[in-house]
Amino acid sequence: MRVATLLAGAALLASACGSGQAESSASGKPAVIAAFYPLQWLTEQVGGQDVQVTTLTAPGVEPHDLELGVKQVTEIQDAALTVYIKGVQPAVDEAVAEDRSFDAATAVKTIPAGHHEEGGEEAHDHEVSYDPHLWLDPSRLAAVATRLGERLAAADPAHAQGYKDRAARTAGALGALDQEFAKGLSTCTSKTLVTGHEAFGYLADRYGLKQVGITLDPESEPSPARISEVAKVARAEKVTTIFTESLVSPKVAEVLASQVGAKTAVLDPLESKPSGDYLSAMRDNLTTLRSALGCTT
Ligand SMILES: [Zn+2]
């Protein structure tokens, strides 16, 4: 399936060659494409009224395994800038033009991808050696905001100051969120996060928690061996809550929770648009985490 998609993408790219200048949207503003929700939010904050932002991943769609249509590949080729994270969506990685794209992973210190004993490299979807879920650490997303401001300023020099000002403001808001997380997770009974799909590595890394994910890929079924391995950890660490997410069936997490006498709670990996925005959804995550981990301060 993926090979067919890539071949189709390559053919489209070839036929789109020579389409020339970066496209302006109907509004006359630079067209900027964000690959999926957290990047869309960030691009809207930093781009403000000076850009026209569209996203490749519709609300409610799990972004991993996104396939691109003809129209979207052409839009990527023509956009002033495409903001993405290499390793989240292979179809986007293939479609972007190097000089008109911004890979947010280049703006932060990445952490290695999670590896389970079973399956090896073929078992997971991310085709890079690092964990791509970097938006779940607000301090890293702040660094991305700053770099994005510089990239937009370079692409549209007439509005450079606006991009830089909004990037600084966005980085400031993310820095404040980071402080809330650091304080809110500083004194907790448990440090172990048992999650459905392994999306919270950066959050764990930043705030001194340990993530134990049932699967690496939200679409894959974990093996019974993996489930019993996680159950063993959950019992040993006296885990009270198994985290699930809204776009993935909670079935496996529920089975695991009943095996170890825990409950389940939704922790949003923000791979799709939440009911509020990035900041409010992350604050909801913090509230969920504090209750599940028994945090007191
Ligand atoms: Zn993911």
mmCIF file of C-alpha atoms and ligand atoms in Angstrom:
data_model
loop_
_atom_site.group_PDB
_atom_site.id
_atom_site.type_symbol
_atom_site.label_atom_id
_atom_site.label_comp_id
_atom_site.label_asym_id
_atom_site.label_seq_id
_atom_site.Cartn_x
_atom_site.Cartn_y
_atom_site.Cartn_z
ATOM 1 C CA MET A 1 0.000 0.000 0.000
ATOM 2 C CA ARG A 2 2.701 2.416 0.971
ATOM 3 C CA VAL A 3 4.816 1.636 -2.115
ATOM 4 C CA ALA A 4 1.859 2.334 -4.382
ATOM 5 C CA THR A 5 1.217 5.632 -2.620
ATOM 6 C CA LEU A 6 4.837 6.681 -2.946
ATOM 7 C CA LEU A 7 4.965 5.849 -6.642
ATOM 8 C CA ALA A 8 1.792 7.819 -7.264
ATOM 9 C CA GLY A 9 3.289 10.692 -5.261
ATOM 10 C CA ALA A 10 6.504 10.634 -7.267
ATOM 11 C CA ALA A 11 4.610 10.758 -10.549
ATOM 12 C CA LEU A 12 2.595 13.701 -9.320
ATOM 13 C CA LEU A 13 5.688 15.527 -8.187
ATOM 14 C CA ALA A 14 7.300 14.989 -11.569
ATOM 15 C CA SER A 15 4.307 16.386 -13.407
ATOM 16 C CA ALA A 16 4.096 19.341 -11.017
ATOM 17 C CA CYS A 17 7.726 20.294 -11.659
ATOM 18 C CA GLY A 18 8.204 23.710 -13.162
ATOM 19 C CA SER A 19 5.030 25.086 -11.632
ATOM 20 C CA GLY A 20 7.379 27.792 -10.402
ATOM 21 C CA GLN A 21 6.774 30.392 -7.746
ATOM 22 C CA ALA A 22 5.423 29.792 -4.266
ATOM 23 C CA GLU A 23 1.712 30.141 -4.408
ATOM 24 C CA SER A 24 -0.199 32.841 -2.624
ATOM 25 C CA SER A 25 -3.662 31.981 -1.409
ATOM 26 C CA ALA A 26 -6.766 33.695 -2.752
ATOM 27 C CA SER A 27 -6.300 36.280 0.004
ATOM 28 C CA GLY A 28 -2.865 37.174 -1.416
ATOM 29 C CA LYS A 29 -1.181 35.926 1.755
ATOM 30 C CA PRO A 30 1.488 33.198 1.649
ATOM 31 C CA ALA A 31 -0.091 29.732 1.739
ATOM 32 C CA VAL A 32 1.357 27.729 4.638
ATOM 33 C CA ILE A 33 0.478 24.061 5.107
ATOM 34 C CA ALA A 34 0.581 22.376 8.506
ATOM 35 C CA ALA A 35 0.783 18.581 8.465
ATOM 36 C CA PHE A 36 -1.437 17.916 11.506
ATOM 37 C CA TYR A 37 -3.048 19.608 14.492
ATOM 38 C CA PRO A 38 -0.326 20.765 16.910
ATOM 39 C CA LEU A 39 1.637 22.170 13.990
ATOM 40 C CA GLN A 40 -1.504 23.837 12.648
ATOM 41 C CA TRP A 41 -2.079 25.505 16.011
ATOM 42 C CA LEU A 42 1.544 26.605 16.193
ATOM 43 C CA THR A 43 1.562 27.936 12.628
ATOM 44 C CA GLU A 44 -1.637 29.912 13.227
ATOM 45 C CA GLN A 45 -0.158 31.448 16.376
ATOM 46 C CA VAL A 46 3.118 32.420 14.723
ATOM 47 C CA GLY A 47 1.769 33.245 11.256
ATOM 48 C CA GLY A 48 -1.171 35.282 12.546
ATOM 49 C CA GLN A 49 -2.953 37.436 9.999
ATOM 50 C CA ASP A 50 0.031 37.386 7.619
ATOM 51 C CA VAL A 51 -0.481 33.812 6.326
ATOM 52 C CA GLN A 52 -3.238 31.504 5.129
ATOM 53 C CA VAL A 53 -2.900 28.230 7.063
ATOM 54 C CA THR A 54 -4.388 24.931 5.914
ATOM 55 C CA THR A 55 -3.875 21.470 7.351
ATOM 56 C CA LEU A 56 -3.406 18.103 5.645
ATOM 57 C CA THR A 57 -5.063 16.053 8.383
ATOM 58 C CA ALA A 58 -8.785 16.651 8.879
ATOM 59 C CA PRO A 59 -10.119 16.902 12.462
ATOM 60 C CA GLY A 60 -10.875 13.480 13.929
ATOM 61 C CA VAL A 61 -8.422 11.669 11.651
ATOM 62 C CA GLU A 62 -5.471 9.794 13.154
ATOM 63 C CA PRO A 63 -2.483 11.393 11.352
ATOM 64 C CA HIS A 64 -0.192 8.347 11.214
ATOM 65 C CA ASP A 65 -0.707 6.554 7.890
ATOM 66 C CA LEU A 66 -2.243 9.623 6.240
ATOM 67 C CA GLU A 67 -2.447 9.185 2.482
ATOM 68 C CA LEU A 68 -2.320 12.258 0.277
ATOM 69 C CA GLY A 69 -4.623 12.966 -2.630
ATOM 70 C CA VAL A 70 -3.536 14.527 -5.915
ATOM 71 C CA LYS A 71 -4.748 17.948 -4.841
ATOM 72 C CA GLN A 72 -2.856 17.867 -1.540
ATOM 73 C CA VAL A 73 0.430 16.865 -3.179
ATOM 74 C CA THR A 74 0.070 19.781 -5.595
ATOM 75 C CA GLU A 75 -0.712 22.150 -2.726
ATOM 76 C CA ILE A 76 2.390 21.027 -0.853
ATOM 77 C CA GLN A 77 4.485 21.571 -3.969
ATOM 78 C CA ASP A 78 3.093 25.100 -4.434
ATOM 79 C CA ALA A 79 2.884 26.308 -0.818
ATOM 80 C CA ALA A 80 5.224 28.961 0.537
ATOM 81 C CA LEU A 81 6.039 26.600 3.416
ATOM 82 C CA THR A 82 4.944 23.170 4.675
ATOM 83 C CA VAL A 83 5.390 22.601 8.402
ATOM 84 C CA TYR A 84 5.752 18.926 9.322
ATOM 85 C CA ILE A 85 7.638 16.470 11.506
ATOM 86 C CA LYS A 86 9.650 13.890 9.652
ATOM 87 C CA GLY A 87 8.666 10.416 10.838
ATOM 88 C CA VAL A 88 5.006 11.044 11.670
ATOM 89 C CA GLN A 89 3.509 10.748 8.178
ATOM 90 C CA PRO A 90 5.598 8.983 5.516
ATOM 91 C CA ALA A 91 3.402 10.348 2.684
ATOM 92 C CA VAL A 92 4.152 13.928 3.780
ATOM 93 C CA ASP A 93 7.867 13.179 4.206
ATOM 94 C CA GLU A 94 7.918 12.082 0.564
ATOM 95 C CA ALA A 95 5.898 15.000 -0.815
ATOM 96 C CA VAL A 96 7.655 18.011 0.740
ATOM 97 C CA ALA A 97 10.146 20.100 -1.210
ATOM 98 C CA GLU A 98 13.303 20.639 0.820
ATOM 99 C CA ASP A 99 13.566 24.386 0.269
ATOM 100 C CA ARG A 100 9.904 25.057 1.076
ATOM 101 C CA SER A 101 9.411 22.915 4.131
ATOM 102 C CA PHE A 102 10.220 23.098 7.810
ATOM 103 C CA ASP A 103 10.793 19.859 9.699
ATOM 104 C CA ALA A 104 10.081 20.731 13.349
ATOM 105 C CA ALA A 105 12.280 17.841 14.507
ATOM 106 C CA THR A 106 15.308 19.841 13.325
ATOM 107 C CA ALA A 107 14.562 22.517 15.952
ATOM 108 C CA VAL A 108 14.759 20.292 19.048
ATOM 109 C CA LYS A 109 16.886 17.662 20.752
ATOM 110 C CA THR A 110 15.128 14.422 19.823
ATOM 111 C CA ILE A 111 14.960 11.254 21.903
ATOM 112 C CA PRO A 112 15.354 7.727 20.501
ATOM 113 C CA ALA A 113 12.260 5.906 19.243
ATOM 114 C CA GLY A 114 10.781 3.370 21.627
ATOM 115 C CA HIS A 115 11.615 -0.250 20.941
ATOM 116 C CA HIS A 116 9.786 -3.303 22.139
ATOM 117 C CA GLU A 117 11.329 -6.726 22.385
ATOM 118 C CA GLU A 118 9.016 -8.233 19.798
ATOM 119 C CA GLY A 119 8.826 -7.415 16.118
ATOM 120 C CA GLY A 120 11.975 -5.373 15.634
ATOM 121 C CA GLU A 121 12.217 -2.500 13.183
ATOM 122 C CA GLU A 122 9.451 -3.699 10.877
ATOM 123 C CA ALA A 123 6.882 -3.624 13.648
ATOM 124 C CA HIS A 124 6.511 0.116 13.909
ATOM 125 C CA ASP A 125 5.481 2.808 11.642
ATOM 126 C CA HIS A 126 7.892 5.637 12.296
ATOM 127 C CA GLU A 127 10.632 5.510 9.700
ATOM 128 C CA VAL A 128 13.113 7.566 11.650
ATOM 129 C CA SER A 129 15.377 6.605 14.551
ATOM 130 C CA TYR A 130 13.909 9.219 16.898
ATOM 131 C CA ASP A 131 10.521 9.484 18.561
ATOM 132 C CA PRO A 132 8.604 12.072 16.468
ATOM 133 C CA HIS A 133 5.964 13.044 19.123
ATOM 134 C CA LEU A 134 7.918 16.112 20.208
ATOM 135 C CA TRP A 135 4.893 18.454 20.508
ATOM 136 C CA LEU A 136 3.919 16.853 23.826
ATOM 137 C CA ASP A 137 6.797 18.691 25.527
ATOM 138 C CA PRO A 138 5.829 22.400 25.652
ATOM 139 C CA SER A 139 9.450 23.486 26.093
ATOM 140 C CA ARG A 140 10.452 21.760 22.865
ATOM 141 C CA LEU A 141 7.405 23.193 21.076
ATOM 142 C CA ALA A 142 8.543 26.647 22.252
ATOM 143 C CA ALA A 143 11.859 26.070 20.459
ATOM 144 C CA VAL A 144 9.915 25.068 17.338
ATOM 145 C CA ALA A 145 7.867 28.311 17.572
ATOM 146 C CA THR A 146 11.026 30.404 17.581
ATOM 147 C CA ARG A 147 12.509 28.597 14.580
ATOM 148 C CA LEU A 148 9.190 28.744 12.713
ATOM 149 C CA GLY A 149 9.118 32.529 13.231
ATOM 150 C CA GLU A 150 12.548 32.745 11.606
ATOM 151 C CA ARG A 151 11.499 30.546 8.682
ATOM 152 C CA LEU A 152 8.329 32.561 8.022
ATOM 153 C CA ALA A 153 10.282 35.810 8.297
ATOM 154 C CA ALA A 154 12.725 34.520 5.666
ATOM 155 C CA ALA A 155 9.890 33.395 3.370
ATOM 156 C CA ASP A 156 7.989 36.686 3.699
ATOM 157 C CA PRO A 157 10.503 39.415 4.666
ATOM 158 C CA ALA A 158 7.946 42.244 4.385
ATOM 159 C CA HIS A 159 6.235 40.893 7.522
ATOM 160 C CA ALA A 160 9.337 39.650 9.348
ATOM 161 C CA GLN A 161 8.795 41.657 12.518
ATOM 162 C CA GLY A 162 5.249 40.346 12.964
ATOM 163 C CA TYR A 163 6.435 36.729 12.672
ATOM 164 C CA LYS A 164 9.212 37.281 15.177
ATOM 165 C CA ASP A 165 6.940 39.067 17.662
ATOM 166 C CA ARG A 166 4.254 36.382 17.495
ATOM 167 C CA ALA A 167 6.874 33.618 17.733
ATOM 168 C CA ALA A 168 8.236 35.220 20.910
ATOM 169 C CA ARG A 169 4.732 35.522 22.372
ATOM 170 C CA THR A 170 3.908 31.890 21.509
ATOM 171 C CA ALA A 171 7.197 30.636 22.940
ATOM 172 C CA GLY A 172 6.386 32.610 26.098
ATOM 173 C CA ALA A 173 2.960 30.975 26.465
ATOM 174 C CA LEU A 174 4.525 27.534 25.940
ATOM 175 C CA GLY A 175 7.234 28.332 28.487
ATOM 176 C CA ALA A 176 4.544 29.208 31.039
ATOM 177 C CA LEU A 177 2.771 25.901 30.304
ATOM 178 C CA ASP A 178 6.068 24.080 30.763
ATOM 179 C CA GLN A 179 6.424 25.685 34.206
ATOM 180 C CA GLU A 180 2.909 24.546 35.153
ATOM 181 C CA PHE A 181 3.767 20.963 34.173
ATOM 182 C CA ALA A 182 7.098 21.024 36.000
ATOM 183 C CA LYS A 183 5.461 22.297 39.185
ATOM 184 C CA GLY A 184 2.322 20.143 38.886
ATOM 185 C CA LEU A 185 4.269 16.909 38.362
ATOM 186 C CA SER A 186 7.042 17.545 40.878
ATOM 187 C CA THR A 187 5.579 15.659 43.862
ATOM 188 C CA CYS A 188 3.700 12.525 42.802
ATOM 189 C CA THR A 189 3.207 9.056 44.290
ATOM 190 C CA SER A 190 3.816 7.355 40.934
ATOM 191 C CA LYS A 191 6.142 8.215 38.072
ATOM 192 C CA THR A 192 4.930 5.539 35.634
ATOM 193 C CA LEU A 193 2.692 6.363 32.665
ATOM 194 C CA VAL A 194 1.067 3.312 31.080
ATOM 195 C CA THR A 195 -0.299 4.471 27.730
ATOM 196 C CA GLY A 196 -2.101 2.876 24.783
ATOM 197 C CA HIS A 197 0.154 4.112 21.983
ATOM 198 C CA GLU A 198 3.595 5.294 22.895
ATOM 199 C CA ALA A 199 3.141 9.029 22.253
ATOM 200 C CA PHE A 200 4.241 10.584 25.541
ATOM 201 C CA GLY A 201 7.996 9.958 25.493
ATOM 202 C CA TYR A 202 8.871 13.662 25.389
ATOM 203 C CA LEU A 203 6.471 14.540 28.172
ATOM 204 C CA ALA A 204 7.992 11.734 30.260
ATOM 205 C CA ASP A 205 11.505 12.854 29.344
ATOM 206 C CA ARG A 206 10.852 16.471 30.277
ATOM 207 C CA TYR A 207 9.105 15.879 33.608
ATOM 208 C CA GLY A 208 10.968 12.859 34.945
ATOM 209 C CA LEU A 209 8.268 10.260 34.292
ATOM 210 C CA LYS A 210 8.605 6.779 32.816
ATOM 211 C CA GLN A 211 6.392 5.812 29.867
ATOM 212 C CA VAL A 212 5.361 2.218 29.312
ATOM 213 C CA GLY A 213 3.442 2.029 26.037
ATOM 214 C CA ILE A 214 1.334 -0.934 25.011
ATOM 215 C CA THR A 215 1.947 -0.298 21.286
ATOM 216 C CA LEU A 216 4.226 1.950 19.260
ATOM 217 C CA ASP A 217 1.692 2.406 16.488
ATOM 218 C CA PRO A 218 -1.929 3.331 17.221
ATOM 219 C CA GLU A 219 -3.174 1.019 14.455
ATOM 220 C CA SER A 220 -1.365 -2.140 15.481
ATOM 221 C CA GLU A 221 -2.722 -4.849 17.770
ATOM 222 C CA PRO A 222 -0.379 -5.640 20.635
ATOM 223 C CA SER A 223 0.587 -9.274 21.161
ATOM 224 C CA PRO A 224 -0.592 -11.145 24.272
ATOM 225 C CA ALA A 225 3.076 -11.308 25.310
ATOM 226 C CA ARG A 226 3.370 -7.514 25.200
ATOM 227 C CA ILE A 227 0.154 -7.071 27.177
ATOM 228 C CA SER A 228 1.288 -9.422 29.926
ATOM 229 C CA GLU A 229 4.688 -7.719 30.003
ATOM 230 C CA VAL A 230 3.006 -4.316 30.519
ATOM 231 C CA ALA A 231 0.662 -5.846 33.101
ATOM 232 C CA LYS A 232 3.682 -7.039 35.073
ATOM 233 C CA VAL A 233 5.164 -3.536 35.092
ATOM 234 C CA ALA A 234 1.803 -1.984 36.004
ATOM 235 C CA ARG A 235 1.424 -4.310 39.001
ATOM 236 C CA ALA A 236 5.017 -3.847 40.149
ATOM 237 C CA GLU A 237 4.726 -0.047 39.932
ATOM 238 C CA LYS A 238 1.252 -0.022 41.539
ATOM 239 C CA VAL A 239 -0.191 1.838 38.564
ATOM 240 C CA THR A 240 -3.732 3.109 39.257
ATOM 241 C CA THR A 241 -4.615 4.340 35.764
ATOM 242 C CA ILE A 242 -4.111 3.059 32.233
ATOM 243 C CA PHE A 243 -4.251 5.946 29.760
ATOM 244 C CA THR A 244 -6.288 5.734 26.578
ATOM 245 C CA GLU A 245 -6.845 8.247 23.805
ATOM 246 C CA SER A 246 -9.892 9.400 21.943
ATOM 247 C CA LEU A 247 -8.970 8.327 18.377
ATOM 248 C CA VAL A 248 -7.923 4.797 19.282
ATOM 249 C CA SER A 249 -10.177 2.024 20.561
ATOM 250 C CA PRO A 250 -9.759 1.731 24.348
ATOM 251 C CA LYS A 251 -10.399 -2.034 24.263
ATOM 252 C CA VAL A 252 -6.833 -3.212 24.912
ATOM 253 C CA ALA A 253 -6.287 -0.619 27.641
ATOM 254 C CA GLU A 254 -9.558 -1.631 29.284
ATOM 255 C CA VAL A 255 -8.601 -5.318 29.269
ATOM 256 C CA LEU A 256 -5.239 -4.449 30.774
ATOM 257 C CA ALA A 257 -6.805 -2.157 33.376
ATOM 258 C CA SER A 258 -9.178 -4.888 34.541
ATOM 259 C CA GLN A 259 -6.281 -7.392 34.725
ATOM 260 C CA VAL A 260 -4.270 -5.162 37.047
ATOM 261 C CA GLY A 261 -7.158 -3.554 38.946
ATOM 262 C CA ALA A 262 -6.626 -0.079 37.500
ATOM 263 C CA LYS A 263 -9.043 2.350 35.893
ATOM 264 C CA THR A 264 -8.672 4.073 32.528
ATOM 265 C CA ALA A 265 -8.489 7.789 31.743
ATOM 266 C CA VAL A 266 -8.124 9.701 28.491
ATOM 267 C CA LEU A 267 -4.787 11.397 27.919
ATOM 268 C CA ASP A 268 -4.857 13.327 24.654
ATOM 269 C CA PRO A 269 -1.758 12.898 22.441
ATOM 270 C CA LEU A 270 -3.061 15.900 20.457
ATOM 271 C CA GLU A 271 -2.634 14.191 17.129
ATOM 272 C CA SER A 272 -5.978 15.673 16.112
ATOM 273 C CA LYS A 273 -7.786 18.889 17.008
ATOM 274 C CA PRO A 274 -9.083 18.825 20.599
ATOM 275 C CA SER A 275 -12.300 20.574 21.645
ATOM 276 C CA GLY A 276 -10.304 23.571 22.872
ATOM 277 C CA ASP A 277 -6.815 24.319 21.606
ATOM 278 C CA TYR A 278 -3.306 23.015 22.269
ATOM 279 C CA LEU A 279 -2.892 24.967 25.507
ATOM 280 C CA SER A 280 -6.259 24.038 27.020
ATOM 281 C CA ALA A 281 -5.954 20.369 26.002
ATOM 282 C CA MET A 282 -2.478 20.189 27.557
ATOM 283 C CA ARG A 283 -3.857 21.714 30.779
ATOM 284 C CA ASP A 284 -6.575 19.028 30.756
ATOM 285 C CA ASN A 285 -3.806 16.442 30.321
ATOM 286 C CA LEU A 286 -1.982 17.902 33.321
ATOM 287 C CA THR A 287 -5.128 17.637 35.476
ATOM 288 C CA THR A 288 -5.592 13.996 34.372
ATOM 289 C CA LEU A 289 -1.955 13.178 35.073
ATOM 290 C CA ARG A 290 -1.959 14.797 38.522
ATOM 291 C CA SER A 291 -4.971 12.809 39.581
ATOM 292 C CA ALA A 292 -3.743 9.506 38.092
ATOM 293 C CA LEU A 293 -0.205 9.802 39.480
ATOM 294 C CA GLY A 294 -1.234 11.093 42.903
ATOM 295 C CA CYS A 295 0.502 14.463 42.682
ATOM 296 C CA THR A 296 0.142 16.713 45.707
ATOM 297 C CA THR A 297 1.740 20.113 45.206
HETATM 298 ZN ZN ZN B 1 1.648 8.903 17.334
#
